Tab-separated table of C-alpha atoms in Angstrom:
chain	number	residue	atom	x	y	z
Q	1	UNK	CA	-21.492	8.672	0.125
Q	2	UNK	CA	-23.053	6.971	3.804
Q	3	UNK	CA	-22.901	8.734	7.047
Q	4	UNK	CA	-19.536	8.104	8.895
Q	5	UNK	CA	-16.815	8.163	5.564
Q	6	UNK	CA	-18.057	4.726	4.275
Q	7	UNK	CA	-19.471	4.112	0.483
Q	8	UNK	CA	-22.122	1.410	-0.132
Q	9	UNK	CA	-21.236	-1.816	0.506
Q	10	UNK	CA	-18.328	-1.693	2.601
Q	11	UNK	CA	-18.795	-3.336	6.664
Q	12	UNK	CA	-18.385	-0.498	8.241
Q	13	UNK	CA	-18.324	-1.841	11.470
Q	14	UNK	CA	-15.334	-4.271	10.576
Q	15	UNK	CA	-13.308	-1.044	8.742
Q	16	UNK	CA	-13.796	0.434	12.532
Q	17	UNK	CA	-12.338	-2.145	14.038
Q	18	UNK	CA	-9.270	-2.639	11.760
Q	19	UNK	CA	-8.852	0.915	12.556
Q	20	UNK	CA	-9.125	0.669	15.520
Q	21	UNK	CA	-6.776	-1.766	15.921
Q	22	UNK	CA	-4.315	-0.197	13.837
Q	23	UNK	CA	-3.597	2.338	16.410
Q	24	UNK	CA	-3.528	5.109	14.185
Q	25	UNK	CA	-5.719	7.496	15.931
Q	26	UNK	CA	-7.226	7.661	12.689
Q	27	UNK	CA	-11.300	7.763	14.214
Q	28	UNK	CA	-10.996	9.680	16.943
Q	29	UNK	CA	-8.580	12.232	15.405
Q	30	UNK	CA	-11.435	13.186	12.436
Q	31	UNK	CA	-8.201	12.143	10.183
Q	32	UNK	CA	-10.630	9.570	8.184
Q	33	UNK	CA	-13.055	12.271	7.140
Q	34	UNK	CA	-11.114	14.635	6.241
Q	35	UNK	CA	-11.581	15.417	2.150
Q	36	UNK	CA	-7.623	14.851	2.175
Q	37	UNK	CA	-7.545	11.372	4.177
Q	38	UNK	CA	-5.422	8.786	2.411
Q	39	UNK	CA	-6.902	5.901	4.647
Q	40	UNK	CA	-10.549	7.355	3.575
Q	41	UNK	CA	-9.870	6.345	-0.254
Q	42	UNK	CA	-7.538	2.664	0.903
Q	43	UNK	CA	-10.848	1.699	3.278
Q	44	UNK	CA	-13.341	2.367	0.967
Q	45	UNK	CA	-12.204	1.106	-2.348
Q	46	UNK	CA	-10.892	-2.245	-1.086
Q	47	UNK	CA	-13.379	-2.647	1.765
Q	48	UNK	CA	-16.392	-3.342	-0.272
Q	49	UNK	CA	-13.950	-6.339	-1.157
Q	50	UNK	CA	-13.972	-7.376	2.074
Q	51	UNK	CA	-16.876	-9.559	1.771
Q	52	UNK	CA	-16.683	-10.153	-1.642
Q	53	UNK	CA	-12.915	-11.426	-2.367
Q	54	UNK	CA	-13.612	-13.102	-5.496
Q	55	UNK	CA	-14.757	-9.676	-7.821
Q	56	UNK	CA	-11.677	-8.122	-6.883
Q	57	UNK	CA	-10.188	-6.857	-10.195
Q	58	UNK	CA	-6.568	-9.152	-10.623
Q	59	UNK	CA	-3.758	-5.763	-10.678
Q	60	UNK	CA	-2.700	-6.125	-14.226
Q	61	UNK	CA	1.161	-7.448	-13.804
Q	62	UNK	CA	0.054	-10.093	-10.994
Q	63	UNK	CA	-3.403	-12.011	-12.932
Q	64	UNK	CA	-1.597	-15.587	-12.640
Q	65	UNK	CA	-1.985	-14.885	-8.517
Q	66	UNK	CA	-5.469	-14.490	-9.050
Q	67	UNK	CA	-8.702	-14.795	-7.670
Q	68	UNK	CA	-8.813	-13.326	-4.075
Q	69	UNK	CA	-9.468	-15.417	-1.398
Q	70	UNK	CA	-9.520	-12.833	1.234
Q	71	UNK	CA	-9.366	-9.091	1.350
Q	72	UNK	CA	-9.148	-6.704	4.194
Q	73	UNK	CA	-7.109	-3.737	5.007
Q	74	UNK	CA	-4.788	-2.296	7.704
Q	75	UNK	CA	-2.683	-5.422	7.706
Q	76	UNK	CA	0.029	-5.909	9.955
Q	77	UNK	CA	3.140	-7.740	8.322
Q	78	UNK	CA	5.489	-8.777	11.361
Q	79	UNK	CA	9.091	-9.237	11.666
Q	80	UNK	CA	10.367	-12.365	13.202
Q	81	UNK	CA	9.921	-10.276	16.753
Q	82	UNK	CA	8.266	-9.880	19.308
Q	83	UNK	CA	8.605	-5.869	20.216
Q	84	UNK	CA	9.172	-3.260	18.929
Q	85	UNK	CA	6.698	-1.761	16.153
Q	86	UNK	CA	5.767	-4.047	12.966
Q	87	UNK	CA	4.872	-2.476	9.958
Q	88	UNK	CA	1.282	-1.469	9.122
Q	89	UNK	CA	-0.174	-1.824	5.594
Q	90	UNK	CA	-3.206	-0.231	3.888
Q	91	UNK	CA	-4.699	-3.217	1.950
Q	92	UNK	CA	-3.829	-7.583	2.049
Q	93	UNK	CA	-4.800	-9.662	-0.890
Q	94	UNK	CA	-4.394	-13.313	-0.496
Q	95	UNK	CA	-4.677	-16.016	-3.253
Q	96	UNK	CA	-3.515	-19.369	-3.048
Q	97	UNK	CA	-0.032	-18.618	-3.917
Q	98	UNK	CA	0.701	-15.182	-2.741
Q	99	UNK	CA	0.348	-12.439	-0.543
Q	100	UNK	CA	-0.442	-9.147	-1.663
Q	101	UNK	CA	0.374	-6.443	0.793
Q	102	UNK	CA	-0.965	-2.802	-0.353
Q	103	UNK	CA	0.556	0.706	0.315
Q	104	UNK	CA	-1.810	3.046	-0.592
Q	105	UNK	CA	-1.049	6.377	-1.263
Q	106	UNK	CA	-3.365	10.027	-2.012
Q	107	UNK	CA	-1.854	13.424	-1.589
Q	108	UNK	CA	1.505	12.036	0.525
Q	109	UNK	CA	3.662	12.038	-2.400
Q	110	UNK	CA	3.119	15.467	-3.095
Q	111	UNK	CA	2.664	16.775	0.468
Q	112	UNK	CA	4.989	15.123	3.246
Q	113	UNK	CA	8.875	15.482	3.772
Q	114	UNK	CA	10.616	12.042	3.411
Q	115	UNK	CA	12.302	10.953	6.032
Q	116	UNK	CA	14.992	8.158	6.227
Q	117	UNK	CA	14.405	6.488	9.825
Q	118	UNK	CA	16.240	2.955	9.753
Q	119	UNK	CA	17.298	1.964	12.898
Q	120	UNK	CA	19.755	-1.068	13.715
Q	121	UNK	CA	17.724	-3.399	14.281
Q	122	UNK	CA	16.538	-4.228	9.974
Q	123	UNK	CA	20.127	-4.850	10.075
Q	124	UNK	CA	19.515	-8.254	11.416
Q	125	UNK	CA	20.776	-11.246	9.137
Q	126	UNK	CA	17.243	-12.517	9.358
Q	127	UNK	CA	15.477	-11.670	5.898
Q	128	UNK	CA	16.741	-14.720	3.878
Q	129	UNK	CA	19.371	-14.741	0.875
Q	130	UNK	CA	16.570	-13.269	-1.576
Q	131	UNK	CA	16.661	-9.826	-0.180
Q	132	UNK	CA	19.663	-8.495	-0.735
Q	133	UNK	CA	18.211	-5.586	-2.880
Q	134	UNK	CA	16.317	-4.299	-0.317
Q	135	UNK	CA	18.777	-4.387	1.996
Q	136	UNK	CA	21.223	-2.481	-0.824
Q	137	UNK	CA	19.032	0.330	-0.713
Q	138	UNK	CA	17.963	0.061	3.052
Q	139	UNK	CA	21.988	1.415	3.139
Q	140	UNK	CA	21.761	3.390	0.495
Q	141	UNK	CA	19.091	5.659	1.750
Q	142	UNK	CA	20.478	5.624	5.378
Q	143	UNK	CA	24.181	7.221	3.310
Q	144	UNK	CA	22.370	9.426	1.233
Q	145	UNK	CA	23.841	7.305	-1.721
Q	146	UNK	CA	20.277	7.411	-3.010
Q	147	UNK	CA	17.221	9.699	-2.466
Q	148	UNK	CA	13.515	10.215	-2.997
Q	149	UNK	CA	11.685	13.898	-2.889
Q	150	UNK	CA	7.929	11.636	-3.502
Q	151	UNK	CA	8.235	8.395	-2.729
Q	152	UNK	CA	8.466	7.290	0.832
Q	153	UNK	CA	11.439	4.212	-0.107
Q	154	UNK	CA	12.530	4.008	3.434
Q	155	UNK	CA	8.409	2.474	4.127
Q	156	UNK	CA	8.647	0.359	1.632
Q	157	UNK	CA	11.852	-1.064	2.790
Q	158	UNK	CA	10.227	-1.353	5.752
Q	159	UNK	CA	7.156	-3.510	4.353
Q	160	UNK	CA	9.141	-5.506	2.173
Q	161	UNK	CA	10.803	-6.713	5.386
Q	162	UNK	CA	7.822	-7.071	7.514
Q	163	UNK	CA	6.103	-9.128	3.897
Q	164	UNK	CA	8.971	-11.416	3.148
Q	165	UNK	CA	8.557	-12.775	6.619
Q	166	UNK	CA	4.728	-12.774	6.810
Q	167	UNK	CA	4.373	-14.609	3.682
Q	168	UNK	CA	7.326	-17.398	4.730
Q	169	UNK	CA	5.042	-17.809	7.472
Q	170	UNK	CA	1.878	-18.507	5.600
Q	171	UNK	CA	3.757	-20.111	2.482
Q	172	UNK	CA	2.965	-17.593	-0.004
Q	173	UNK	CA	5.183	-15.542	-2.664
Q	174	UNK	CA	5.375	-12.069	-0.790
Q	175	UNK	CA	4.330	-9.224	-3.192
Q	176	UNK	CA	4.907	-5.243	-2.218
Q	177	UNK	CA	1.939	-3.109	-4.240
Q	178	UNK	CA	2.450	0.301	-4.309
Q	179	UNK	CA	-1.406	2.146	-5.504
Q	180	UNK	CA	-1.129	5.789	-6.041
Q	181	UNK	CA	-3.404	8.615	-6.380
Q	182	UNK	CA	-2.779	10.784	-9.107
Q	183	UNK	CA	-4.735	13.989	-7.920
Q	184	UNK	CA	-5.456	17.254	-9.946
Q	185	UNK	CA	-4.947	19.712	-7.052
Q	186	UNK	CA	-3.824	19.259	-3.295
Q	187	UNK	CA	-4.982	22.636	-0.843
Q	188	UNK	CA	-6.749	24.246	-3.916
Q	189	UNK	CA	-3.557	24.261	-6.120
Q	190	UNK	CA	-3.117	22.376	-9.009
Q	191	UNK	CA	-0.560	19.807	-8.875
Q	192	UNK	CA	1.194	20.453	-12.462
Q	193	UNK	CA	1.879	17.404	-14.601
Q	194	UNK	CA	5.743	17.485	-14.209
Q	195	UNK	CA	5.080	16.808	-10.509
Q	196	UNK	CA	3.307	13.210	-11.180
Q	197	UNK	CA	5.190	12.253	-13.650
Q	198	UNK	CA	8.949	13.129	-11.392
Q	199	UNK	CA	6.797	11.261	-9.109
Q	200	UNK	CA	5.653	8.026	-11.741
Q	201	UNK	CA	9.847	8.126	-12.018
Q	202	UNK	CA	10.873	7.743	-8.287
Q	203	UNK	CA	8.772	4.323	-8.359
Q	204	UNK	CA	10.414	3.355	-11.342
Q	205	UNK	CA	13.992	3.672	-9.615
Q	206	UNK	CA	13.036	1.921	-6.941
Q	207	UNK	CA	11.333	-0.655	-8.498
Q	208	UNK	CA	14.748	-1.232	-10.798
Q	209	UNK	CA	16.860	-1.233	-7.472
Q	210	UNK	CA	14.780	-4.064	-5.862
Q	211	UNK	CA	14.833	-6.165	-9.321
Q	212	UNK	CA	15.399	-9.911	-8.714
Q	213	UNK	CA	14.207	-9.688	-4.652
Q	214	UNK	CA	12.072	-12.362	-2.766
Q	215	UNK	CA	9.463	-9.372	-1.873
Q	216	UNK	CA	8.175	-8.514	-5.479
Q	217	UNK	CA	7.553	-5.424	-6.248
Q	218	UNK	CA	4.698	-3.537	-8.127
Q	219	UNK	CA	2.994	-0.336	-8.989
Q	220	UNK	CA	0.176	1.080	-10.294
Q	221	UNK	CA	-2.579	4.297	-10.337
Q	222	UNK	CA	-5.816	3.763	-9.241
Q	223	UNK	CA	-6.858	4.830	-12.269
Q	224	UNK	CA	-5.382	2.183	-14.034
Q	225	UNK	CA	-6.685	-0.547	-12.033
Q	226	UNK	CA	-9.931	0.600	-12.003
Q	227	UNK	CA	-9.778	0.309	-15.804
Q	228	UNK	CA	-9.618	-3.492	-15.958
Q	229	UNK	CA	-12.349	-4.018	-13.072
Q	230	UNK	CA	-16.081	-4.867	-15.095
Q	231	UNK	CA	-19.857	-5.149	-13.425
Q	232	UNK	CA	-20.412	-4.656	-10.061
Q	233	UNK	CA	-16.839	-3.373	-9.327
Q	234	UNK	CA	-17.005	-1.528	-11.682
Q	235	UNK	CA	-19.997	0.799	-10.040
Q	236	UNK	CA	-17.712	0.801	-7.345
Q	237	UNK	CA	-14.753	1.641	-9.244
Q	238	UNK	CA	-17.020	4.763	-9.824
Q	239	UNK	CA	-17.996	5.353	-6.637
Q	240	UNK	CA	-14.923	5.559	-5.629
Q	241	UNK	CA	-13.677	7.788	-8.445
Q	242	UNK	CA	-16.849	10.320	-7.714
Q	243	UNK	CA	-16.245	10.367	-4.146
Q	244	UNK	CA	-12.152	10.710	-3.776
Q	245	UNK	CA	-11.079	11.515	-7.418
Q	246	UNK	CA	-7.844	9.871	-6.849
């Protein structure tokens, strides 16, 4: 890995600029160079494709949407109002027909305690007629009728609301892609297979609940996606695996 935590071929200056604009303080805080950095995995994986979007391998369930015309990291999907906070996704893939927002996870499903913070702003009738499944998920999360231990479902709902708005502006079909690592260990302790399975079960439960909404939800692990890589992209995937063991 190059100095600064970037793999060969990743446009470091561009990525650093995107991280600075996102406001997550990943660089100055030193989090980007942490051995457990989730941001480092995402920006290195997708950053390599920024100058070569046509080489981005398709996500298997979205093959018909490809090839990619644009790839970038740290993408803000803005709500249909000016003030307040708007969600940032780890990456974006833009094709002729689709806007694919990528939420990448590495250790978070197995480390962080999930909380539900969905203000009344999310109740505004601005999402369109086909976002009912996400609105129902919003309400069930608030009430505690549905809970998740590993999946940050509230964050995914916010991302979906941002994506449906941005896709409408761009005349694209919105997709929220959940791309996850399955690390073998965290802080020196192995992650049991049953825990990895529980995470996958929660992903499936969320996917079933929001099926049919305007924002398509899809999920795949890094390793499953890397299996379809070939050529130069496959070599890049090998470097990502060596550096981050996703």
